[in-house]
XYZ file of C-alpha atoms in Angstrom:
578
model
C 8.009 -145.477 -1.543
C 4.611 -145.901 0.854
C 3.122 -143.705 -1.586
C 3.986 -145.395 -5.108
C 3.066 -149.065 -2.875
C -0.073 -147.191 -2.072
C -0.628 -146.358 -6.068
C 0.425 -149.814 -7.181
C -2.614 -151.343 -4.552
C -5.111 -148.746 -5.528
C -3.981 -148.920 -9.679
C -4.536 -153.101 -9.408
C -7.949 -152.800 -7.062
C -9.528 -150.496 -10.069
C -7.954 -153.069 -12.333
C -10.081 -156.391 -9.890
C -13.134 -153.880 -10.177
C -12.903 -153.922 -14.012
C -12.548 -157.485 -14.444
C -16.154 -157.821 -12.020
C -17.675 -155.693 -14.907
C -19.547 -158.944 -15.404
C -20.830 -159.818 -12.582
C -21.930 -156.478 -11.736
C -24.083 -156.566 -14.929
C -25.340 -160.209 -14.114
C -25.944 -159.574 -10.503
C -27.384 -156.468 -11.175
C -30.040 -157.744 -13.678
C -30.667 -160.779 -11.225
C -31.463 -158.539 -8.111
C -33.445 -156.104 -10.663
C -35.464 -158.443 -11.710
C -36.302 -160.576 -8.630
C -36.702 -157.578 -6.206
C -38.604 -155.049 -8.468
C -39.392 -155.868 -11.984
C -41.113 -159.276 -10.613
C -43.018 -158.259 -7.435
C -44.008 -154.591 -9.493
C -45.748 -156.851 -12.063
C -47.397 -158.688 -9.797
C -48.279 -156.135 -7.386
C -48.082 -158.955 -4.520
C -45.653 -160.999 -2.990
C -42.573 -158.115 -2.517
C -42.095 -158.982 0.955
C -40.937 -162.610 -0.343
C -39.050 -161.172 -3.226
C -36.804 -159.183 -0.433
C -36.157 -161.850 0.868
C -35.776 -163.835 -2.342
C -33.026 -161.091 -3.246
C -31.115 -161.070 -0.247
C -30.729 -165.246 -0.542
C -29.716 -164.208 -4.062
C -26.717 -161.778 -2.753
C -25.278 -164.906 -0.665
C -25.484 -166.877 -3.571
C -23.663 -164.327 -5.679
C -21.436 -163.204 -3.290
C -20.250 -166.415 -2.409
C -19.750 -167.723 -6.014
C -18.115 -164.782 -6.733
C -15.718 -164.796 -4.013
C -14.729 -168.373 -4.646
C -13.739 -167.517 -8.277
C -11.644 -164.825 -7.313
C -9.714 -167.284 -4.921
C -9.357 -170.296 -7.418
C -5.960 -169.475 -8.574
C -4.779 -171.116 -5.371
C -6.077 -174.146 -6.536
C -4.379 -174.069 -9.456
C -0.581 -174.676 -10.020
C -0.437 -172.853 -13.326
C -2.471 -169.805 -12.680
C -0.505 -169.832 -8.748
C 2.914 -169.281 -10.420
C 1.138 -166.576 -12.894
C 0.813 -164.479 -9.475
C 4.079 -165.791 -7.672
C 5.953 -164.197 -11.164
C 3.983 -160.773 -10.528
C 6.061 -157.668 -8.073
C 2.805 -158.165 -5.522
C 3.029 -160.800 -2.810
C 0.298 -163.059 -2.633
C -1.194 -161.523 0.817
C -1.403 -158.347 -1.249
C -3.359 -160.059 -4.153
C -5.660 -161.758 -1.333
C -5.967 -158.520 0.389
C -6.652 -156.876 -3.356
C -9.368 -159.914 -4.122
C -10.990 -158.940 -0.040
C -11.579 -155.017 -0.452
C -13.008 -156.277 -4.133
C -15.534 -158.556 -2.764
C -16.368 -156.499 0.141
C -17.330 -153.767 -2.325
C -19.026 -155.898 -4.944
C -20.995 -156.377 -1.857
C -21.718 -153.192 -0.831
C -23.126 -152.353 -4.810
C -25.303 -155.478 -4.324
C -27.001 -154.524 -0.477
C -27.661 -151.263 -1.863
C -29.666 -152.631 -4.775
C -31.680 -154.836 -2.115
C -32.132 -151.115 -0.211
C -32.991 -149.929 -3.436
C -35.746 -152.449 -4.087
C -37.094 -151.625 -0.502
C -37.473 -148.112 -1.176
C -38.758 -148.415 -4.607
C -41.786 -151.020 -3.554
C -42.470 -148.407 -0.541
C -42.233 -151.650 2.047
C -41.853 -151.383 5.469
C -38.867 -149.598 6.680
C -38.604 -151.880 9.510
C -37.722 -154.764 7.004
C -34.209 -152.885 7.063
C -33.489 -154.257 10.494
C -32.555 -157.520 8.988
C -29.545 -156.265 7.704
C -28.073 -155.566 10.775
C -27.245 -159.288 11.014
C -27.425 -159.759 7.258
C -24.059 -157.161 7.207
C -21.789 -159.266 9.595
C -22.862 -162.723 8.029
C -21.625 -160.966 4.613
C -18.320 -159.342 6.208
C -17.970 -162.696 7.820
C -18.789 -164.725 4.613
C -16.047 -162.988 2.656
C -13.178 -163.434 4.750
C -14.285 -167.062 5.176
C -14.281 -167.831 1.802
C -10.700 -166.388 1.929
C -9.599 -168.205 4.538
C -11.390 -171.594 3.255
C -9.806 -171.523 0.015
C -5.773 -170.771 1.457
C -6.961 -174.223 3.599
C -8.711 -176.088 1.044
C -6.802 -178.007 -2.224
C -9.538 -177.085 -4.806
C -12.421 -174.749 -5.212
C -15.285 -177.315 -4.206
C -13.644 -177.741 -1.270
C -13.092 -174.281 -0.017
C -16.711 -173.902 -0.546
C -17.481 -177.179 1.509
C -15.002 -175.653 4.498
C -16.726 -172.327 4.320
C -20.090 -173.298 5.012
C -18.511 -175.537 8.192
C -16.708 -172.995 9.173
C -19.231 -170.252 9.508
C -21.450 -173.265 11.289
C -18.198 -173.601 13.266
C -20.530 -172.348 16.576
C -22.868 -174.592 15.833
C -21.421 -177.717 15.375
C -18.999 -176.663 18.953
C -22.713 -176.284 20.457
C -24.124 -179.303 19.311
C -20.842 -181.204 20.480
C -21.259 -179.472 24.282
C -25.135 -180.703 23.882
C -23.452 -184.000 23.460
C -21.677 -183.713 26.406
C -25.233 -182.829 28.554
C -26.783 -185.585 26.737
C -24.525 -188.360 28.301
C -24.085 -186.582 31.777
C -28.203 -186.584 31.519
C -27.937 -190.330 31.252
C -25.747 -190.879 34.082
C -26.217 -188.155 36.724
C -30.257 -188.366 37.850
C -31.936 -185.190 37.736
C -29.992 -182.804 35.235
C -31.657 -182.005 32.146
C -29.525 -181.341 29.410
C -31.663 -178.706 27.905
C -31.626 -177.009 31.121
C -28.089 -177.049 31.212
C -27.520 -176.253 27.580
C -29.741 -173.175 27.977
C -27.850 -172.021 31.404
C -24.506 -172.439 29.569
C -25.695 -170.673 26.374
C -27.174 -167.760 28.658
C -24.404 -167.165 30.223
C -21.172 -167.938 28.441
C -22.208 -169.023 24.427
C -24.945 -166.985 23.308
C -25.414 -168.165 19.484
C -28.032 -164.749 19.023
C -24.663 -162.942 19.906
C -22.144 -164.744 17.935
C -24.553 -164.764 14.928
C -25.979 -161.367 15.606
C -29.500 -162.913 15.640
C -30.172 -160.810 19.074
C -29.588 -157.546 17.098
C -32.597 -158.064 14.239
C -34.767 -156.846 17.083
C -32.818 -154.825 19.351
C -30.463 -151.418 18.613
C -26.665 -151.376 17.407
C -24.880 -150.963 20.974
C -21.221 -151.159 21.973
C -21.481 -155.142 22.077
C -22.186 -155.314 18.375
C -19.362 -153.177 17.722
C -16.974 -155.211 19.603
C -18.057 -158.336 18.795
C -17.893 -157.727 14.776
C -14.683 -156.012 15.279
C -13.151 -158.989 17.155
C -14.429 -161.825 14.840
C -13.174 -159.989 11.840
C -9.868 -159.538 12.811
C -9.026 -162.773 13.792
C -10.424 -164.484 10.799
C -8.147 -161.826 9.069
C -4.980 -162.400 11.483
C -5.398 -165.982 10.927
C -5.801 -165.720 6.706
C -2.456 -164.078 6.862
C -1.254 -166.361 9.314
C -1.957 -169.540 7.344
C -1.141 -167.504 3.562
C 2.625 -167.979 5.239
C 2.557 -171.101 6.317
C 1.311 -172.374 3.109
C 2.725 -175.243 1.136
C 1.927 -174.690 -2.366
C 3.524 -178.395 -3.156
C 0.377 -179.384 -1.394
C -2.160 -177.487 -4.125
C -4.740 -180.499 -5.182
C -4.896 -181.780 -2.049
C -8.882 -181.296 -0.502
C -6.926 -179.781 2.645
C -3.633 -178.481 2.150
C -3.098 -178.020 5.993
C -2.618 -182.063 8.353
C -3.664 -180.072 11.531
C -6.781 -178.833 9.939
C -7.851 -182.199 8.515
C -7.670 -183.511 11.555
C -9.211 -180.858 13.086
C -12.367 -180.577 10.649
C -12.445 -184.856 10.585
C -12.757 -185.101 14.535
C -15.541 -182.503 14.715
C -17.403 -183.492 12.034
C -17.142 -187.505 13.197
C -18.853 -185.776 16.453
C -21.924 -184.439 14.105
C -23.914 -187.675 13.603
C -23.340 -189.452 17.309
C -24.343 -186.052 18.737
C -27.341 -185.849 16.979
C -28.102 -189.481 17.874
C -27.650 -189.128 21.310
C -29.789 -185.767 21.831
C -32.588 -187.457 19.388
C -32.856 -190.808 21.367
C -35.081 -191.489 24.048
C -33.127 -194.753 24.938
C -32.488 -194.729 28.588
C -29.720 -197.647 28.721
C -26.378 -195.782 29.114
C -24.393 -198.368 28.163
C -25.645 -199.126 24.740
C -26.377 -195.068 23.956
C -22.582 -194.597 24.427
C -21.077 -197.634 22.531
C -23.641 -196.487 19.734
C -22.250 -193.299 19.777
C -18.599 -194.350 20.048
C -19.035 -196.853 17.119
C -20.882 -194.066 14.920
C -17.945 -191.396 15.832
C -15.172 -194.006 14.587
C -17.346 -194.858 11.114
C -17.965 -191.015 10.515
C -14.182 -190.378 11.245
C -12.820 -193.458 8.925
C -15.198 -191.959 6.262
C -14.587 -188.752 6.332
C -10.688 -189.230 6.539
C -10.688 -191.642 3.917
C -12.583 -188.535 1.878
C -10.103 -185.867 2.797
C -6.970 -188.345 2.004
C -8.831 -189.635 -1.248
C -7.603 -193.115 0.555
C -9.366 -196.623 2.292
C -6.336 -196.930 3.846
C -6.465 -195.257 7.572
C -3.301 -193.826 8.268
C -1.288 -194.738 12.171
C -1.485 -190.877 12.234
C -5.233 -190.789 11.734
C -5.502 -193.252 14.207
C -3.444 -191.453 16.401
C -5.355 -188.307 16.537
C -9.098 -189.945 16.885
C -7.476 -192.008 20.214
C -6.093 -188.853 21.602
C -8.969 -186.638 20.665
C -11.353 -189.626 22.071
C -9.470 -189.268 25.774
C -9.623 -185.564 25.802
C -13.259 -185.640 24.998
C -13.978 -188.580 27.274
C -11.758 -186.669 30.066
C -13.708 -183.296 29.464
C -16.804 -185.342 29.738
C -15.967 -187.030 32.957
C -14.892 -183.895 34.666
C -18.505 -182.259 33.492
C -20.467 -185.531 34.781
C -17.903 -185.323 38.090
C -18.571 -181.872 38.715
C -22.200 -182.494 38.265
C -22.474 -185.467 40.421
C -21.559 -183.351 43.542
C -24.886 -182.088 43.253
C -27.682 -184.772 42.490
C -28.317 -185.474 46.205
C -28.570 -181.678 46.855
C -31.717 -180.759 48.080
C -32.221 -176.802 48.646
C -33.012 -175.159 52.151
C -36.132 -174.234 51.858
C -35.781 -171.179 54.032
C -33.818 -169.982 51.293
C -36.485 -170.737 48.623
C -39.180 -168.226 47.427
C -41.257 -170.123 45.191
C -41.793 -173.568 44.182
C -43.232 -176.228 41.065
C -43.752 -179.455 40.976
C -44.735 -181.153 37.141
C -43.328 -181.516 33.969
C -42.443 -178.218 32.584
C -38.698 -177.347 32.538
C -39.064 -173.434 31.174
C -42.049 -172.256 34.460
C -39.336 -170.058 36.025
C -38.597 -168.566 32.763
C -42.147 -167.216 32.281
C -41.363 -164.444 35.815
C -37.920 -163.306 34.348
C -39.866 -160.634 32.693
C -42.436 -160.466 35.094
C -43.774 -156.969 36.214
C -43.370 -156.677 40.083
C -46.489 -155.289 40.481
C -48.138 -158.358 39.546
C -45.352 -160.713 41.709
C -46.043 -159.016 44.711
C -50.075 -158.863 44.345
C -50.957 -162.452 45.277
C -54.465 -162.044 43.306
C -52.989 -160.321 40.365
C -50.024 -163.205 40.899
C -52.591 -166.087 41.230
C -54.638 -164.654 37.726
C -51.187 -164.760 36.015
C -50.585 -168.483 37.065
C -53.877 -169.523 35.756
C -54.176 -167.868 32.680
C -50.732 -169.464 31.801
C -52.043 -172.987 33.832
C -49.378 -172.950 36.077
C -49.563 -173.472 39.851
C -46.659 -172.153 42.190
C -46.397 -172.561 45.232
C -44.670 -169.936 47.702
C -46.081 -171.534 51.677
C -43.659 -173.187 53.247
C -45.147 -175.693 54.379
C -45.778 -176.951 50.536
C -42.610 -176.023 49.690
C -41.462 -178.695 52.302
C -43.651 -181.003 50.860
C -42.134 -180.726 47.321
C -38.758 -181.217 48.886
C -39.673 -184.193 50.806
C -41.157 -185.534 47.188
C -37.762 -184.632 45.683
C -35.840 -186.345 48.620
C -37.832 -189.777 47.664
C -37.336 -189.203 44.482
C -33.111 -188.979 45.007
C -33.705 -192.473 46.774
C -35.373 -194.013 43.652
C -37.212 -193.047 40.326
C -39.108 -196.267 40.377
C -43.111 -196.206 40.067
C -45.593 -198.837 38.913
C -47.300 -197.054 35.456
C -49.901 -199.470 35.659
C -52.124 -198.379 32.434
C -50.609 -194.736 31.885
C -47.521 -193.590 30.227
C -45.053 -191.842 32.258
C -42.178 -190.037 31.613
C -39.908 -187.298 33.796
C -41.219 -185.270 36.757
C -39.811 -181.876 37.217
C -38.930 -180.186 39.975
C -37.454 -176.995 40.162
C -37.305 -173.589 42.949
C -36.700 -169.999 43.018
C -34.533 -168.833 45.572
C -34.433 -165.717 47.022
C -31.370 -164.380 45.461
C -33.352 -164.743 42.219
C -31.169 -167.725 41.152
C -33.359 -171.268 39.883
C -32.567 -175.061 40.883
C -34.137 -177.281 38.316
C -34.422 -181.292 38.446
C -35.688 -183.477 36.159
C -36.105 -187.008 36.780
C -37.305 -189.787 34.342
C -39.652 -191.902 35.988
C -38.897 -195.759 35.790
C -41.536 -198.231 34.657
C -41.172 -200.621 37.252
C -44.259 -203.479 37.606
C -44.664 -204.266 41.311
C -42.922 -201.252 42.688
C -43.853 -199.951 45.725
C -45.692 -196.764 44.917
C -47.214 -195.741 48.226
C -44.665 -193.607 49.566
C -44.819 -191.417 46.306
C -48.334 -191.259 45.778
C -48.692 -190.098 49.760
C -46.078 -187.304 49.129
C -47.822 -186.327 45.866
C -51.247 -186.415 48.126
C -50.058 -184.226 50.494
C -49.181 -181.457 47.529
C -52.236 -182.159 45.746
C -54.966 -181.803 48.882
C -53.143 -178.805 50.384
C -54.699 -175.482 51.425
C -52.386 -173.441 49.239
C -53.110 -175.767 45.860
C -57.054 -175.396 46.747
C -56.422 -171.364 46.935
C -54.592 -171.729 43.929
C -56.374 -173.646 41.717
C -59.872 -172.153 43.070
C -58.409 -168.863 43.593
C -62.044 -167.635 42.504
C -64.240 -169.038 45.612
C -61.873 -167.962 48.191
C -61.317 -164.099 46.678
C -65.349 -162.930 47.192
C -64.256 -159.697 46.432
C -63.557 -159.426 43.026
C -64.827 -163.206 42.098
C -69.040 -162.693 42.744
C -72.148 -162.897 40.745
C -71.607 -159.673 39.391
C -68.944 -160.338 37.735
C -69.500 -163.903 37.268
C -72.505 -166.291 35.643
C -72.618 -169.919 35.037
C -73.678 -172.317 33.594
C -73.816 -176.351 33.028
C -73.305 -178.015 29.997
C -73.526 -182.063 29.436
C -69.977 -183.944 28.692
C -70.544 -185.883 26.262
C -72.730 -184.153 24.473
C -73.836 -180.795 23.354
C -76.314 -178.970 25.017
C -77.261 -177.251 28.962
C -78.370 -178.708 31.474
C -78.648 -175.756 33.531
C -78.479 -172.073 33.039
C -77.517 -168.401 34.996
C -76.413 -170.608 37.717
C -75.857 -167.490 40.824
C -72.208 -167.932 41.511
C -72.345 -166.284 44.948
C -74.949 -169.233 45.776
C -73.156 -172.204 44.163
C -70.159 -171.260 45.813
C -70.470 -172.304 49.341
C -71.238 -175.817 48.101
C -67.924 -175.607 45.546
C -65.960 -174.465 48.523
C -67.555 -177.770 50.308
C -67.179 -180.156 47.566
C -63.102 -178.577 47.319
C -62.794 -179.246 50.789
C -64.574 -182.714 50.903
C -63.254 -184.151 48.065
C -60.740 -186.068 49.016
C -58.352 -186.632 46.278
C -57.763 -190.553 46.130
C -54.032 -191.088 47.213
C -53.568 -193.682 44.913
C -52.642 -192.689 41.624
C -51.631 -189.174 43.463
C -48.358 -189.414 42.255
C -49.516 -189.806 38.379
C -51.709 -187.020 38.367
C -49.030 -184.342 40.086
C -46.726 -185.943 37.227
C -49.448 -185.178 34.366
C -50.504 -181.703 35.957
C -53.545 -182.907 36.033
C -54.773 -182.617 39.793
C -58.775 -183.251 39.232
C -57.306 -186.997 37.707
C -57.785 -188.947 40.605
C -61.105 -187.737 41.095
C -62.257 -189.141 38.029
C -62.151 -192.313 39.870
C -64.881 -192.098 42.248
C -68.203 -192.230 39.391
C -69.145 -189.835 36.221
C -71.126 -187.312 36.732
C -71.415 -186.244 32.721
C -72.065 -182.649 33.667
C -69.435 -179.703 33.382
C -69.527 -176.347 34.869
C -68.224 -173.135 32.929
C -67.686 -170.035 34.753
C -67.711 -166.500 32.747
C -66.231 -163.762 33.620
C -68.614 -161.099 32.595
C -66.169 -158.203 32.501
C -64.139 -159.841 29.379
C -65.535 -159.179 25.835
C -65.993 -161.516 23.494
C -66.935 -164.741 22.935
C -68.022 -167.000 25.306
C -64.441 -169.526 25.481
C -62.729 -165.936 25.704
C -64.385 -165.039 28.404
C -63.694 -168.354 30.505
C -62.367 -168.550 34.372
C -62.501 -172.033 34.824
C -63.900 -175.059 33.782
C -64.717 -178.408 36.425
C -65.797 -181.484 35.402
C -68.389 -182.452 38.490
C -67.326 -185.531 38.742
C -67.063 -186.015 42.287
C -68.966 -182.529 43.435
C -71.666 -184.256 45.237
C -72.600 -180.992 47.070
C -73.113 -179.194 43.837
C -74.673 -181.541 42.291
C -77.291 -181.820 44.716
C -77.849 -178.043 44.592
C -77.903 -177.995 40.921
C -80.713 -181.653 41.064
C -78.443 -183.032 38.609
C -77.304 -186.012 40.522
């Protein structure tokens, strides 16, 4: 019996492959032609063409499977196949091992095409995410169409399906977005790219991660999972089927509501992670109103009514709590932690400024070059960072962050302002990041800042940092440096082969001297721009550019630093520019 079953699936497969006779002729010519006949004429371009063909194979595979599903969409052509000896899941499972060789036929023309233009075998790599989104693609189209009423549709729930991830991380971004709002200092790309790190990778689920690194054990699994649930729940939903319901756009109430409630979440998620609005109150009853419309629409759609049903209704208000409860846990969880502040005996290393991503520069950082303060200190300022490991400016930055818990309120005056971060690296390796918007507040009391910000700005450890060159004689002398002064404003030198090892002493002075105006402090910590306040105290109109003389190339290669002298009386004087 098995082996006459087996017969009668194998006999009607050859029979699904002979019907495709035409679209193996049409897809073949179409892939033939874009990926060799084209780019050989030419004799340019085949890179593009590649890639041309493999947006081709989508297009024909997806097509192709949604034919081969229509006959659920139809009554007349449904009872045709209810009258044959095979059961429908047969048929479907028939119509799957089709596509999926179809398929096949069509990624070994692309190979073909690869070989035959002698490109890069590397290009190949592609296809090892290319191969699940195909696998994927097929059984989704399966799956769409036993859901969906009519063919459009199962072609509409196919493409949201596959984005399926994306909208579910666009909806948790939505959830970071309004906790951001409320609960000061949390970023929510910070948190989004903590929670994708470490429990929703999206270059995992879409195998993006592999197009650069090696099939492992992961890949395996992963494929293998997500292909046998979408299969386990095809069959699962090919039972539960109500034919009756064939013309319907979704054939299945739980569905509807389930694709209606996450696709109302789209446009007030995009909203809130697109607008820089800071009042919370009108942000959320924007997004609530905009969630309602896109529900009313899209249910209206879906039940080819104006009419909202009480059940409709029903499911938004009980889908609204749940996502307003999951919400407030998030923001209550979060809370516990805004007035946190870490011991800074604990902390190894940290930042003050506006860049969120610093830590994430060291992840990959060579040890070597961690634990060599001058190799450590060239790293920071080829990158223009500044990181500070003494405690004693570590306790600074925490009494800045402290203040800042108390109030985000600062007096712009004539500058533009907008989020301060703050963020350490512990010892264990793990990072605390805070990032605060700053309030425009006219007639706020902005000593206390600016004094904290002063005592960050004018200490020892930001002078060895930022001027690592005059304090590090050894490998930082006129040897291997030369400089020179050029005008401001306009081009030209004022003076030339200036000797480094004799400018220095009156650098070192000016550095020491100079006395970074307090006011304003804050600002310039803010910008990352620590030489701002001295801007204040007259214009010099003279720059000086130090050149390392042990880089090749051109002279802005070869650059070490370069000061404005505004404010370096001492070297001015040496130099008789002032």
């Amino acid at each position: 019996m098995d082996l006459k079953k087996n017969n009668t699936f194998f006999n009607l497969l050859i029979n699904s492959l002979k019907s495709k006779k035409g679209w193996f002729l049409l897809s073949t010519t179409i892939i033939f032609v874009t990926t060799m006949l084209i780019p050989y004429i030419l004799k340019a371009d085949e890179e593009f063409f590649i890639f041309f063909g493999i947006f081709e194979l989508f297009v024909l595979v997806f097509i192709n499977c949604l034919v081969d599903n229509n006959f659920l969409h139809n009554d007349s052509k449904l009872a045709y196949y209810k009258s044959k000896p095979v059961p429908i899941a047969e048929q479907m499972s028939i119509n799957i091992v089709a596509d999926i060789i179809f398929t096949t036929y069509l990624l070994f023309l692309i190979i073909l095409s690869v070989v035959f233009q002698g490109l890069r075998i590397e290009m190949l790599e592609v296809f090892k995410f290319i191969i699940p989104w195909l696998a994927a693609g097929v059984l989704l189209v399966s799956l769409s169409s036993i859901l969906a009423g009519n063919t459009i549709m199962a072609g509409t729930m196919t493409i949201f399906n596959f984005c399926l991830p994306l909208i579910i991380y666009l909806v948790i971004m939505f959830v970071f977005s309004i906790l951001e709002n409320i609960v000061p200092g949390f970023s929510s790309s910070v948190l989004m790219e903590y929670f994708v790190n470490k429990f929703y990778n999206m270059e995992y689920i879409y195998f993006i991660k592999y197009s650069e690194d090696p099939v492992d054990f992961i890949y395996i699994l992963l494929l293998g999972t997500i292909l046998l649930g979408i299969t386990l729940l095809i069959f699962k939903f090919l039972r539960k089927r109500k034919n009756e319901n064939t013309g319907n756009l979704i054939v299945f109430d739980g569905y509807k509501y389930f694709v209606s409630v996450l696709a109302s979440l789209i446009v007030p998620a995009a909203f809130s992670v697109m607008s820089y609005d800071n009042n919370v109150l009108s942000k959320i009853t924007v997004s609530i109103l905009m969630a309602l419309l896109s529900y009313y629409i899209i249910v209206a759609i879906i039940e080819k009514t104006f009419k909202i049903s009480r059940l409709s209704l029903k499911v938004f208000a009980v889908s609204f709590v749940i996502f307003t409860a999951a919400t407030g846990a998030t923001i209550m969880l979060a809370n516990q932690y805004k007035g946190v502040v870490p011991d800074i005996e604990n902390v190894k290393m940290a930042y003050v400024g506006n860049d969120r991503y610093v830590f994430n520069y060291i992840d990959d950082l060579d040890e070597d070059i961690l634990n060599n303060r001058d190799k450590f200190l060239k790293w920071q300022k080829e990158r223009g960072l500044i990181l500070f490991t003494d405690k004693e400016s570590i306790e600074n930055i925490a009494d800045l962050h402290r203040e800042l818990i108390k109030g985000r309120d600062y007096d712009y005056g004539d500058y533009y302002m907008n989020n301060i971060v703050i963020s350490y690296l512990m010892d264990d390796g793990s990072v605390v990041i805070r990032d605060y918007n700053i309030t425009d507040s006219d007639g706020a009391d902005n000593e206390t800042k600016d004094n904290l910000a002063y005592d960050i700005i004018s200490s020892e450890e930001m002078k060895r940092n930022k001027y690592f060159y005059l304090y590090d004689e050894e490998n930082y002398n006129s040897e291997n440096l030369y400089c020179y002064v050029t005008y401001t404003d306009k081009e030209g030198i004022a003076a030339d082969n200036v000797d480094f090892d004799e400018i220095r002493e009156y650098l070192i002075k000016d550095v020491d001297n100079q006395s970074i105006d307090v006011e304003n402090a804050f600002n310039a910590i803010v910008f990352y721009y620590y030489d701002y306040a001295i801007d204040k105290k007259f214009y010099s109109g003279y720059t000086l550019q130090i050149i390392d003389k042990r880089i090749q190339g051109e002279k802005e290669d070869r650059g070490v630093d370069v000061i404005n002298l505004t404010g370096f009386e001492n070297t001015l004087d040496y130099l008789k520019l002032k």
